[in-house]
């Protein structure tokens, strides 16, 4: 389909100014883990301010199918919802009759595969067309080594995944070939059913929410630097205790507003109670390196995850170089960073971004096509991306046009923010995918321009 054939799903018009305070949806990664750990533990756990996005609701649905009660307390507000989880404990789960539906969510599928590898029952994990195209060999290999039986379509590479779990697994040493918090978490969650010490070596320390949350629930997990890399160790066979969790605002959702606020010529935005965990905050620091004026005001919290109010205002952005390590740390925010680079002076080079091709869509192809349609000078060479910024040009040279999101929430939101900065009308072929991680994104978009 050529770009002129794109049906107009959502039209975004430029914003004369951007002002306002926002409370973002609960962090998606933390909500998944809080729900899963609450489901494993016996008793009641509250997950407060969690994400009401479609992905986290997929995790809740999978847990319900296994015999866990997940109840919403009150109605959702701004993509945040409080939930009460009641579980008989994992040993009281029942074998589900049907297929477990992870929807669009790689985190649901890969983390639950780890849990189910250590649960003695037969299960099948499946998802939508996008998820059926995402790699699973990376979890099947270590989970098999731990003693579970897993199979997947297309020579064990693609979902659906069938799992015959065992109550007792072997502890392993795992060296992740790709930096992936989902793989690390799958191994650690399976390790709860293993005897001995589990080790996961990572070339780059990926988001450590699983480690923090397991520790808070009584499991001995440590992360330490080792040989220029990162080593996570966990004492297997531990019991996870029920615990309430306060979920911070999602920094990956905040990224869209940080880019909008820094790039727009007349912007002042404040984002409340955003998670600033050192293993997740790379987007804030990379934008800082690009010259973004972001002020951080810490918010006291009793929880394990640090939070801050972030204020961002109109800035002069400049291009920077990102290496593979930066990509691993800001993996979900690269599309938004590409837009920031388009509004900067100079060139931004992003190296080693191949994992972006394995997300909800091929995000390298999607971002290059979409931003090119909007007038950006962007190109990809294999796994590298180069963007020539147009800081000096009117509207950064962005001119509204039809763009395709490939049903990918992060692309949809990046192009919508581009539409606020562009001249003329930007029309997205759909906007519904935003609800995967950020229900209410388009109402926030209208509110911020007011
Ligand atoms: C996530 C890890 C990342 C990220 C995804 C959420 C998590 O995936 O892209 O959105 O919650 O662990 P990978 O582990 O595949 O890099």
mmCIF file of N, CA, C and O in Angstrom, residues 286 289 319-323 326 347-351:
data_model
loop_
_atom_site.group_PDB
_atom_site.id
_atom_site.type_symbol
_atom_site.label_atom_id
_atom_site.label_comp_id
_atom_site.label_asym_id
_atom_site.label_seq_id
_atom_site.Cartn_x
_atom_site.Cartn_y
_atom_site.Cartn_z
ATOM 1 N N UNK A 286 19.230 10.285 27.991
ATOM 2 C CA UNK A 286 19.596 10.498 26.578
ATOM 3 C C UNK A 286 19.025 11.825 26.083
ATOM 4 O O UNK A 286 19.716 12.586 25.387
ATOM 5 N N UNK A 289 21.183 14.464 27.343
ATOM 6 C CA UNK A 289 22.390 14.593 26.509
ATOM 7 C C UNK A 289 22.097 15.360 25.234
ATOM 8 O O UNK A 289 22.972 16.016 24.669
ATOM 9 N N UNK A 319 21.802 16.542 17.992
ATOM 10 C CA UNK A 319 21.951 15.114 17.698
ATOM 11 C C UNK A 319 23.031 14.466 18.552
ATOM 12 O O UNK A 319 23.983 15.127 18.970
ATOM 13 N N UNK A 320 22.871 13.184 18.837
ATOM 14 C CA UNK A 320 23.876 12.438 19.607
ATOM 15 C C UNK A 320 24.080 11.068 18.950
ATOM 16 O O UNK A 320 23.304 10.667 18.077
ATOM 17 N N UNK A 321 25.087 10.341 19.430
ATOM 18 C CA UNK A 321 25.294 8.959 18.989
ATOM 19 C C UNK A 321 24.791 8.003 20.063
ATOM 20 O O UNK A 321 25.115 8.178 21.236
ATOM 21 N N UNK A 322 24.032 7.014 19.662
ATOM 22 C CA UNK A 322 23.577 5.980 20.596
ATOM 23 C C UNK A 322 24.223 4.658 20.212
ATOM 24 O O UNK A 322 24.173 4.261 19.038
ATOM 25 N N UNK A 323 24.785 3.979 21.199
ATOM 26 C CA UNK A 323 25.394 2.668 20.957
ATOM 27 C C UNK A 323 24.399 1.571 21.361
ATOM 28 O O UNK A 323 23.372 1.852 21.979
ATOM 29 N N UNK A 326 22.961 1.727 24.788
ATOM 30 C CA UNK A 326 21.896 2.726 24.976
ATOM 31 C C UNK A 326 20.576 2.183 24.441
ATOM 32 O O UNK A 326 19.516 2.395 25.032
ATOM 33 N N UNK A 347 23.288 15.456 13.393
ATOM 34 C CA UNK A 347 22.907 14.082 13.046
ATOM 35 C C UNK A 347 22.869 13.211 14.286
ATOM 36 O O UNK A 347 23.699 13.354 15.180
ATOM 37 N N UNK A 348 21.904 12.290 14.329
ATOM 38 C CA UNK A 348 21.853 11.271 15.391
ATOM 39 C C UNK A 348 22.079 9.921 14.733
ATOM 40 O O UNK A 348 21.434 9.604 13.728
ATOM 41 N N UNK A 349 23.021 9.171 15.308
ATOM 42 C CA UNK A 349 23.255 7.815 14.794
ATOM 43 C C UNK A 349 22.913 6.820 15.894
ATOM 44 O O UNK A 349 23.382 6.964 17.020
ATOM 45 N N UNK A 350 22.125 5.814 15.540
ATOM 46 C CA UNK A 350 21.719 4.789 16.508
ATOM 47 C C UNK A 350 22.259 3.467 15.990
ATOM 48 O O UNK A 350 21.884 3.022 14.904
ATOM 49 N N UNK A 351 23.153 2.859 16.758
ATOM 50 C CA UNK A 351 23.802 1.623 16.269
ATOM 51 C C UNK A 351 23.304 0.406 17.043
ATOM 52 O O UNK A 351 23.064 0.484 18.242
#
